[in-house]
Coordinates of C-alpha atoms and ligand atoms in Angstrom, one line a residue:
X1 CA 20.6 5.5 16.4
X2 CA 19.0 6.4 13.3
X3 CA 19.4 4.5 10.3
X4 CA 18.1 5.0 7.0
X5 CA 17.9 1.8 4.7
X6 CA 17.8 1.8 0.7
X7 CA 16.7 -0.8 -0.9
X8 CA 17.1 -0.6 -4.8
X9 CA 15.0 -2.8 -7.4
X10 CA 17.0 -6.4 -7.6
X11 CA 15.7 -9.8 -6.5
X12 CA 17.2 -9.7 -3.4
X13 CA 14.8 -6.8 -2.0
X14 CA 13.0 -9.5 -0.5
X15 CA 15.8 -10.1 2.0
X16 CA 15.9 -6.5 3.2
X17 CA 12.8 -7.2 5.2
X18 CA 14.7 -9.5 7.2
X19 CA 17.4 -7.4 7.3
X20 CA 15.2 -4.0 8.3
X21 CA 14.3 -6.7 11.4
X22 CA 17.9 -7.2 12.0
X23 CA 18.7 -4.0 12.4
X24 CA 16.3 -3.0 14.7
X25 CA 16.8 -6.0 17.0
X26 CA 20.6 -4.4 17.0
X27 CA 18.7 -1.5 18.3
X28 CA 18.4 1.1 15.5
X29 CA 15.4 2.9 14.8
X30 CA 15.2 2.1 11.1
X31 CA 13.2 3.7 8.3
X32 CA 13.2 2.5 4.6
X33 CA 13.0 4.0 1.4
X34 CA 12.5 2.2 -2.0
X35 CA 13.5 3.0 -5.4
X36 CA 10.7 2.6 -8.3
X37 CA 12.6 -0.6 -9.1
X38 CA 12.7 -2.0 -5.9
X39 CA 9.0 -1.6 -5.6
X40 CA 8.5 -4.3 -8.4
X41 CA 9.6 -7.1 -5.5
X42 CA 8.8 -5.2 -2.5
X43 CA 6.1 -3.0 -1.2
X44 CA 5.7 0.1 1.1
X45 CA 3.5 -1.3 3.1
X46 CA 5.4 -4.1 4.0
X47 CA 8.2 -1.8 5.5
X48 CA 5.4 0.3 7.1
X49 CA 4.4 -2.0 8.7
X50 CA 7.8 -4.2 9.8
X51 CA 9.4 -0.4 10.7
X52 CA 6.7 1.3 12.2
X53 CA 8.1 4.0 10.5
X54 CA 7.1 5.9 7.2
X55 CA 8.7 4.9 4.2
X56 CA 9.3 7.0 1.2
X57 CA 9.4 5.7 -2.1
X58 CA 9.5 8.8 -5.1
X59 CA 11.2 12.3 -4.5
X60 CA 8.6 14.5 -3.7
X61 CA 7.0 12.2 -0.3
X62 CA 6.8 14.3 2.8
X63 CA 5.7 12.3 5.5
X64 CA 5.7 15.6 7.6
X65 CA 4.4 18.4 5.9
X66 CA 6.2 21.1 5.0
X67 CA 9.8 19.1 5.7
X68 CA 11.1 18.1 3.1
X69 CA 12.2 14.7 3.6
X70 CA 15.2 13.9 1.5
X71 CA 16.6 16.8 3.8
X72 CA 15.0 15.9 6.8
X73 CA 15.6 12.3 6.5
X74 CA 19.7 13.5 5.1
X75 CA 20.2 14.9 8.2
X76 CA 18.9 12.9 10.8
X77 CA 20.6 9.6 9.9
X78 CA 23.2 8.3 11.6
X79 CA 24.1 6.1 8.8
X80 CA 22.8 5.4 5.6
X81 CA 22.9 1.2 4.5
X82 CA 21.9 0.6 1.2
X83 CA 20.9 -3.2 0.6
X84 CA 20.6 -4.0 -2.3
X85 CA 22.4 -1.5 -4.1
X86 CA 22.0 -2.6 -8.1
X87 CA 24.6 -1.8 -10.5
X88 CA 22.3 0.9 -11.5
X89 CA 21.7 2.9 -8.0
X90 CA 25.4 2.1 -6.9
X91 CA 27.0 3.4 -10.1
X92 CA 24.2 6.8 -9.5
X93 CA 25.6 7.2 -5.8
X94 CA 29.5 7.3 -7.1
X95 CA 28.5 9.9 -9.9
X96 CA 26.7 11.8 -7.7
X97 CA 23.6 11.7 -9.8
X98 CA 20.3 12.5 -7.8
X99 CA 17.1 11.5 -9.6
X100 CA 15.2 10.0 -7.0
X101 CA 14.3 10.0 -3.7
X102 CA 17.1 7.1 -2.3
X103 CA 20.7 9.3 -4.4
X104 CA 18.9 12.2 -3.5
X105 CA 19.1 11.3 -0.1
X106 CA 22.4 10.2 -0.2
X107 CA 23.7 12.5 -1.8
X108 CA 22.1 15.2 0.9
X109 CA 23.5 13.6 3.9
X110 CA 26.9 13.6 6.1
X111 CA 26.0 10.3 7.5
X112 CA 28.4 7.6 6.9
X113 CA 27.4 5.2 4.0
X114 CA 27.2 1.3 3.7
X115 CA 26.6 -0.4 0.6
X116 CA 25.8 -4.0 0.0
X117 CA 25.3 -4.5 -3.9
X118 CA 23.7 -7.4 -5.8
X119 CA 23.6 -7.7 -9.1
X120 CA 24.6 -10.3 -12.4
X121 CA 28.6 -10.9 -11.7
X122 CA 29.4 -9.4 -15.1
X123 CA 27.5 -6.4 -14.0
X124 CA 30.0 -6.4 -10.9
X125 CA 33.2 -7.1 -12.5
X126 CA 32.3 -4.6 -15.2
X127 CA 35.2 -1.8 -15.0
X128 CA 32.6 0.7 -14.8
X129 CA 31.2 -0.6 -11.7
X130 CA 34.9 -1.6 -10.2
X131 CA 35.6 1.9 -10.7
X132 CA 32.4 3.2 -8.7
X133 CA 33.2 0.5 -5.7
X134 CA 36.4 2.3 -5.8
X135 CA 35.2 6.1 -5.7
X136 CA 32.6 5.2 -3.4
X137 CA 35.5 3.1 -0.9
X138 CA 37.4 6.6 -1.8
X139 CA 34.9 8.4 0.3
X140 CA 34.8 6.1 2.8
X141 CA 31.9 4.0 2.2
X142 CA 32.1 0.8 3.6
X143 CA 31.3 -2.0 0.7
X144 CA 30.0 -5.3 2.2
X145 CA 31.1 -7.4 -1.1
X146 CA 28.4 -10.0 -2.5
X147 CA 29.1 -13.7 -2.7
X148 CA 30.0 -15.7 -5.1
X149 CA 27.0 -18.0 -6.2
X150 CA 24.4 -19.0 -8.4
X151 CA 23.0 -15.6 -8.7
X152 CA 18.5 -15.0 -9.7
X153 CA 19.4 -15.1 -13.4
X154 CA 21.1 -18.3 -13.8
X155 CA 24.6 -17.1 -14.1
X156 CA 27.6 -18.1 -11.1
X157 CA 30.1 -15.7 -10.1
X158 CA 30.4 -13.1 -7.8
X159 CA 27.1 -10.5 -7.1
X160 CA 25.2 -12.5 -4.4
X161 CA 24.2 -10.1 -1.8
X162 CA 26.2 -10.5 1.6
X163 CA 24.2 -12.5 4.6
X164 CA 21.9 -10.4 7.1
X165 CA 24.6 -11.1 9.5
X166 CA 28.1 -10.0 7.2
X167 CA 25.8 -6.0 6.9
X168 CA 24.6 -5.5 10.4
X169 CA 28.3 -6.1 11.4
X170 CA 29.4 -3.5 8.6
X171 CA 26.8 -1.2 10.2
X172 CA 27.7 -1.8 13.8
X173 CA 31.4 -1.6 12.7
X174 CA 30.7 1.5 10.8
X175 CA 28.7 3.6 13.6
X176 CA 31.5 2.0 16.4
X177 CA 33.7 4.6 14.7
X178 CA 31.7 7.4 14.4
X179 CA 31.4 7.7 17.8
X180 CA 35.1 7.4 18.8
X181 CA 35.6 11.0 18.8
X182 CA 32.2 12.0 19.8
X183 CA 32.7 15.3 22.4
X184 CA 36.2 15.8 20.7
X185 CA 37.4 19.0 19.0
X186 CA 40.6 18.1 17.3
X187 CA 42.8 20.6 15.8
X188 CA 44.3 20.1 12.2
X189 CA 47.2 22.5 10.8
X190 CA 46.7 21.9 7.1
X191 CA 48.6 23.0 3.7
X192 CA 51.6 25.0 2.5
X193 CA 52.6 28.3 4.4
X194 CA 53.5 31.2 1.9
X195 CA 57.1 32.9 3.3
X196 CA 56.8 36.5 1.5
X197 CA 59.9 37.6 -0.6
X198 CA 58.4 40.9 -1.6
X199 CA 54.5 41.8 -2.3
X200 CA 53.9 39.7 -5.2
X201 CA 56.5 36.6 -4.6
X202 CA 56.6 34.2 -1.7
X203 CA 58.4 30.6 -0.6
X204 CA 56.3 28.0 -0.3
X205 CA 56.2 24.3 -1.5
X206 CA 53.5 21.8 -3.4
X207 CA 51.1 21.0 -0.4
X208 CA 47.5 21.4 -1.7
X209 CA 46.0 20.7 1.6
X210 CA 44.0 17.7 0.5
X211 CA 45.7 15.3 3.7
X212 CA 44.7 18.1 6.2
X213 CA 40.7 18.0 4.7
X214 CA 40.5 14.7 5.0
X215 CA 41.5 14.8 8.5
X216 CA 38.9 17.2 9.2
X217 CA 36.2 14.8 7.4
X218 CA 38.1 11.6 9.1
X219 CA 37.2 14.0 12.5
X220 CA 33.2 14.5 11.7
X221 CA 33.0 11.1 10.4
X222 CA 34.0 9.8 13.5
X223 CA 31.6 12.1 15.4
X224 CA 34.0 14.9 16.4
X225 CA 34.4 18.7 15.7
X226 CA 37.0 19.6 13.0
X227 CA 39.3 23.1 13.7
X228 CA 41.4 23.2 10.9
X229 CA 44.5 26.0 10.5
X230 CA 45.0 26.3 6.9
X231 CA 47.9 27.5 4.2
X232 CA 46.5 28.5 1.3
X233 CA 45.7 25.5 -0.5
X234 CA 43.4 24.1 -3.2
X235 CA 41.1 21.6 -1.1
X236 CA 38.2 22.5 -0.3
X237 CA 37.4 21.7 3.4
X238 CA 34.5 19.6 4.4
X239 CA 31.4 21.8 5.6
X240 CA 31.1 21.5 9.1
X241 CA 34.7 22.5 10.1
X242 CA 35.9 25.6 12.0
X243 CA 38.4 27.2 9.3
X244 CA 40.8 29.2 10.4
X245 CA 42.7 30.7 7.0
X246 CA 46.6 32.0 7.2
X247 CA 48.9 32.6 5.2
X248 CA 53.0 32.3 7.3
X249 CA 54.3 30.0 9.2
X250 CA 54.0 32.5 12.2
X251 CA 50.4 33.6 11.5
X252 CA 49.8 29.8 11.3
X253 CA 51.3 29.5 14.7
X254 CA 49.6 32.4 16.5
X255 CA 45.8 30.8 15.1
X256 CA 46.8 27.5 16.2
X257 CA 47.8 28.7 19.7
X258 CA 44.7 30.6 20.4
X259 CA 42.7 27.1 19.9
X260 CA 45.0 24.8 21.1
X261 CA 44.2 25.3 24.7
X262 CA 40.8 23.5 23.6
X263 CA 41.9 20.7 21.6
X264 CA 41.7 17.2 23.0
X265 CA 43.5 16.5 20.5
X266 CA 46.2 17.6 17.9
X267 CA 47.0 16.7 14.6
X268 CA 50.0 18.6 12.1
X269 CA 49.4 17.6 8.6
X270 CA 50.7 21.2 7.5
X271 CA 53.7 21.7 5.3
X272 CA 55.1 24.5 7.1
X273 CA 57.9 26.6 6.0
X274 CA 61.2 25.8 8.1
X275 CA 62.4 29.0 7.0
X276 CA 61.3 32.6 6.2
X277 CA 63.1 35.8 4.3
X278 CA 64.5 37.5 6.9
X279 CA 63.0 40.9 5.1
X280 CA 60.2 41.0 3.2
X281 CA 60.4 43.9 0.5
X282 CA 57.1 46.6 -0.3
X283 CA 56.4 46.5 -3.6
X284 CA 57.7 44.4 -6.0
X285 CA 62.0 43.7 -6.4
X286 CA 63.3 45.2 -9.5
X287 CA 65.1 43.4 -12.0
X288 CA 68.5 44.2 -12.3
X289 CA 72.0 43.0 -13.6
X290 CA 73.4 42.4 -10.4
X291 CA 73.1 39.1 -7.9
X292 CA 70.4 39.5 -5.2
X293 CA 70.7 37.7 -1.7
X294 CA 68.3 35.9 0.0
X295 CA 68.9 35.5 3.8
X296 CA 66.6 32.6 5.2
X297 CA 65.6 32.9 9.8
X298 CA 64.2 29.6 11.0
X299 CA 60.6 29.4 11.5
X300 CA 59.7 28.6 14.8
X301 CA 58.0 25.0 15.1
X302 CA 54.5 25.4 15.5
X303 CA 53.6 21.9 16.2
X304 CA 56.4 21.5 18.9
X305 CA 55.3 25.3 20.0
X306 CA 51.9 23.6 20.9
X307 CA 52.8 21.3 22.8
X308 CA 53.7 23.9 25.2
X309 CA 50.2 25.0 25.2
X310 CA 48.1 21.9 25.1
X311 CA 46.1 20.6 27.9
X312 CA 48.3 18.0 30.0
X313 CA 47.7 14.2 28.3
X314 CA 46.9 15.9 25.1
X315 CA 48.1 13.5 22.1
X316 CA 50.0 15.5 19.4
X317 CA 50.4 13.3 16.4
X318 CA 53.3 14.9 13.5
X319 CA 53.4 13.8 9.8
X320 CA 56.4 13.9 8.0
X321 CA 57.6 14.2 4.6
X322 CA 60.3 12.3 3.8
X323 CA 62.0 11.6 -0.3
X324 CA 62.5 7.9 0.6
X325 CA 61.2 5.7 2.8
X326 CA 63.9 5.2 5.9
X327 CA 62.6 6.1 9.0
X328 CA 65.1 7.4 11.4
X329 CA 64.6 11.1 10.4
X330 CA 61.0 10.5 11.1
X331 CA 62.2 8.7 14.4
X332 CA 64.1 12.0 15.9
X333 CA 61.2 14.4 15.2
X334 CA 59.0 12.5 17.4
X335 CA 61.5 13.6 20.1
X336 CA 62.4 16.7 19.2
X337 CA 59.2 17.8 18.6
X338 CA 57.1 15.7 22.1
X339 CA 54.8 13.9 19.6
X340 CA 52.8 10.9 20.6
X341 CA 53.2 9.4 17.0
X342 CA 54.4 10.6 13.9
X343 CA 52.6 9.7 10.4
X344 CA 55.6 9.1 7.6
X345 CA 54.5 9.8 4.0
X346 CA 57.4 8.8 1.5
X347 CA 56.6 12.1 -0.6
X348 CA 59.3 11.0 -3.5
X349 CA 56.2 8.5 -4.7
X350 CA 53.8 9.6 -7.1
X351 CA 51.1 8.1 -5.5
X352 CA 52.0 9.7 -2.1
X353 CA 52.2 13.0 -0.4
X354 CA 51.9 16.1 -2.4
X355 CA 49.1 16.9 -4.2
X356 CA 47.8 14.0 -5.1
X357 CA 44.0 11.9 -3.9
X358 CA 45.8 8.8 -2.2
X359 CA 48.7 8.5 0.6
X360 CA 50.1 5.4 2.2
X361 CA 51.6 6.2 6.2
X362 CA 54.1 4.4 8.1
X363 CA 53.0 5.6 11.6
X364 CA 55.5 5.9 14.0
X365 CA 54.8 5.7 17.9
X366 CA 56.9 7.4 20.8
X367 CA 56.6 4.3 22.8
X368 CA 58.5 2.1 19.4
X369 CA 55.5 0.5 18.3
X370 CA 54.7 0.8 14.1
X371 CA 51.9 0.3 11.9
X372 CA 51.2 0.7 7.9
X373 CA 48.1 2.1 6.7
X374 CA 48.7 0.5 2.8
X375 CA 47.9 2.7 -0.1
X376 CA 44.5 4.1 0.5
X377 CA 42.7 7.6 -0.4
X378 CA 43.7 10.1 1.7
X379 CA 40.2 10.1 3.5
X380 CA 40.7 6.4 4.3
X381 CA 44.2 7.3 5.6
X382 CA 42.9 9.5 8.1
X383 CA 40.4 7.1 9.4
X384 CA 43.4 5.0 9.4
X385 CA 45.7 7.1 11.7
X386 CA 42.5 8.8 13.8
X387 CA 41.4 5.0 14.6
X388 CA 45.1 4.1 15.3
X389 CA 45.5 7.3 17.8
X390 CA 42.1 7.0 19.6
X391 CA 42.6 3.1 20.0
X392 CA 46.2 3.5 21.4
X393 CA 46.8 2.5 24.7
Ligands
PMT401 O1 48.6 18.9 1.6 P1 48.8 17.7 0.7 O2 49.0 18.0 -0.8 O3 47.6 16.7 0.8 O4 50.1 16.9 1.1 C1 50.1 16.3 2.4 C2 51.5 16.4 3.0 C3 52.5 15.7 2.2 C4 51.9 17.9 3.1 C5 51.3 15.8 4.5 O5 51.0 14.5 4.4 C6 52.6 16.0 5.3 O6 53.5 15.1 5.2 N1 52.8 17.0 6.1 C7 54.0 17.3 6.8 C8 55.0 18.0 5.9 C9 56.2 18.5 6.6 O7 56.4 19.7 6.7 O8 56.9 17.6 7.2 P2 58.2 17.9 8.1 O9 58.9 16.6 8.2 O10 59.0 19.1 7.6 O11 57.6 18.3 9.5 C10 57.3 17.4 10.6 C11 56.2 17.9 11.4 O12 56.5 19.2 12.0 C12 54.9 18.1 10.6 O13 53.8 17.7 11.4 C13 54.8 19.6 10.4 O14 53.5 20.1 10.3 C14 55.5 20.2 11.6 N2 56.2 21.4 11.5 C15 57.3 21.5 10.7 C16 58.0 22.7 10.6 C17 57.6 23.8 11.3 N3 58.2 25.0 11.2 N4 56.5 23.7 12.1 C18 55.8 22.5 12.2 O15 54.8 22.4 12.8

């Protein structure tokens, strides 16, 4: 495996020599690259040397001509492990800033990302840099947290870098999970369906499709291939993913079909319309004086339709959207629909559900066993529930 290692400009650089050691003894081929800073307490040549690799240290290096290596280097890496990260180069990586050759990196790769900072503790507990380590834990970096200590400049607290030991396990832990799907295609319906009601009006609901992308980047993160069936919603999915737009319930169901019969494994995060109008009007419905009625047909249930499609021993997990948090509702849909499990978001809270960055799941199995993700970002959730699925017995 291919790890890339960033060491930023704090005191404890000198330990990531060691730790470069480490991680190759753990078996990854490991190459360094220093930011201007860090080269004040460590050299090139040192890592050169320890890696047997070449190790970059300013934005335009190109250890192989004419590849340009923050790309090269962006895509190769299996994971990324910056130790140190100062407040400085960990604050750059959550604003997405890229003015050197380590956040430019960074900032170019898919790889999954483990930061161990080091810095003064006020530095740390500064709000600015809390809400980094949060943005950064948003996107599911894993943050191997310093100790507390006497830290370089005389000061105790909290901002010694984490041992040797405490990273590698982050790393081993980290690149564990990216290869639990590896060979996997999983299939995501994601966002609202739109029910026409004429050619400019539709039913639909607030789904914005953000839970369904971060099961697509949860997939790729954990080394499998993404198809995602989506309602028109406003997330963006992640680059990578087979996207499959739609607009009904029963255009929804007629993509998800075709793929299903390749999935290993199947996911409903969409929103879908129970019901439709049972006519759709060209044109646009005139005002008038008069009462109009609407008559509703069911919507057939995609994710119970592909069930019936599925390859045998296929796990088919639900979500469901419930305005409080009791579960028996949840608990029936598991059998009505044949899921394995069924992933409960209470959608009455404002930090759940619709439309908003963070979810909290109360995951239901078919066999009565339960688990709780906690509040989390969505992306973290759906590490949460892939991890939980995969690692079911
Ligand atoms: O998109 P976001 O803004 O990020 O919001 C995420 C979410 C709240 C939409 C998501 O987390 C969620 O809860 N999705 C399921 C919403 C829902 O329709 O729940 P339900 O209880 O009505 O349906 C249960 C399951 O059956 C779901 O897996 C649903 O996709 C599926 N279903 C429902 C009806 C239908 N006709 N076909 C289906 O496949």
């Amino acid at each position: 495996m291919n790890l890339v290692l960033g060491v930023s400009g704090s005191v404890a650089a000198y330990r990531s020599a060691d730790l470069a050691r480490e991680l190759m003894r753990a078996g990854f081929v490991v190459r360094v690259c220093l930011t201007d800073a860090a080269e004040k307490f460590v050299t090139q040549a040192l890592f050169e040397a320890l890696t047997g690799q070449p190790c970059l240290t300013s934005a335009f290096d190109e250890p192989v001509a004419g590849r340009m290596a923050h790309i090269d280097w962006a895509r190769s890496a299996d994971v990324i492990l910056v130790a140190p990260a100062t407040a400085n180069t960990l604050n750059k990586l959550a604003a997405g800033i890229a003015d050197d050759m380590l956040t430019t990196l960074v900032l170019a790769s898919e790889a999954p990302l483990v930061i161990a900072p080091a810095m003064n503790p006020h530095m740390y507990g500064s709000e600015v840099t809390r809400n980094s380590l949060d943005e950064l834990r948003a996107r599911a970096a894993s943050i191997v947290e310093p100790l507390e200590g006497d830290v370089a400049c005389g000061e105790q607290g909290q901002g010694k870098l984490a041992s040797i030991s405490a990273i590698v396990d982050a790393v081993r832990e980290i690149t564990a999970r990216s290869a639990k799907l590896a060979g996997k295609t999983v299939l995501i319906t994601s966002g609202p369906t739109r029910e026409p009601l004429d050619s400019v009006r539709f039913l639909s609901n607030r789904s914005s499709g953000k839970m369904g992308s971060a099961l697509a980047r949860a997939v790729m993160l954990m080394g499998g291939q993404a198809t995602l069936v989506c309602g028109p919603g406003s997330a963006r999915p992640p680059l990578g993913a087979q996207v499959v737009r739609v607009e009904t319930a029963l255009d929804m169901l007629e993509a998800a079909r075709g793929l299903a019969q390749r999935a290993d494994l199947i996911v409903g995060a969409a929103a879908v319309a129970d019901y439709r109008p049972e006519q759709s009007a060209h044109g646009k419905i005139r005002r008038s004086s008069e009462p109009i009625e609407l008559r509703l047909v069911p919507n057939p249930d995609v994710i119970a339709e592909l069930g019936k499609v599925a390859k045998p021993g296929v796990r088919i997990v639900g979500f469901a959207a419930e305005p409080d948090s009791a579960l028996d509702a949840a608990r029936q849909k598991i059998v009505r629909k044949g899921l394995f499990a069924i992933a409960v978001n209470n959608v009455s809270r404002p930090d759940a559900g619709f439309d908003v960055d963070s979810n909290e799941l109360s995951l239901l199995f078919a066999d009565g066993r339960t688990a709780r993700s906690g509040l989390q970002s969505k992306l973290s959730c759906a590490l949460w529930l892939l991890e939980q699925i995969v690692d079911s017995p």
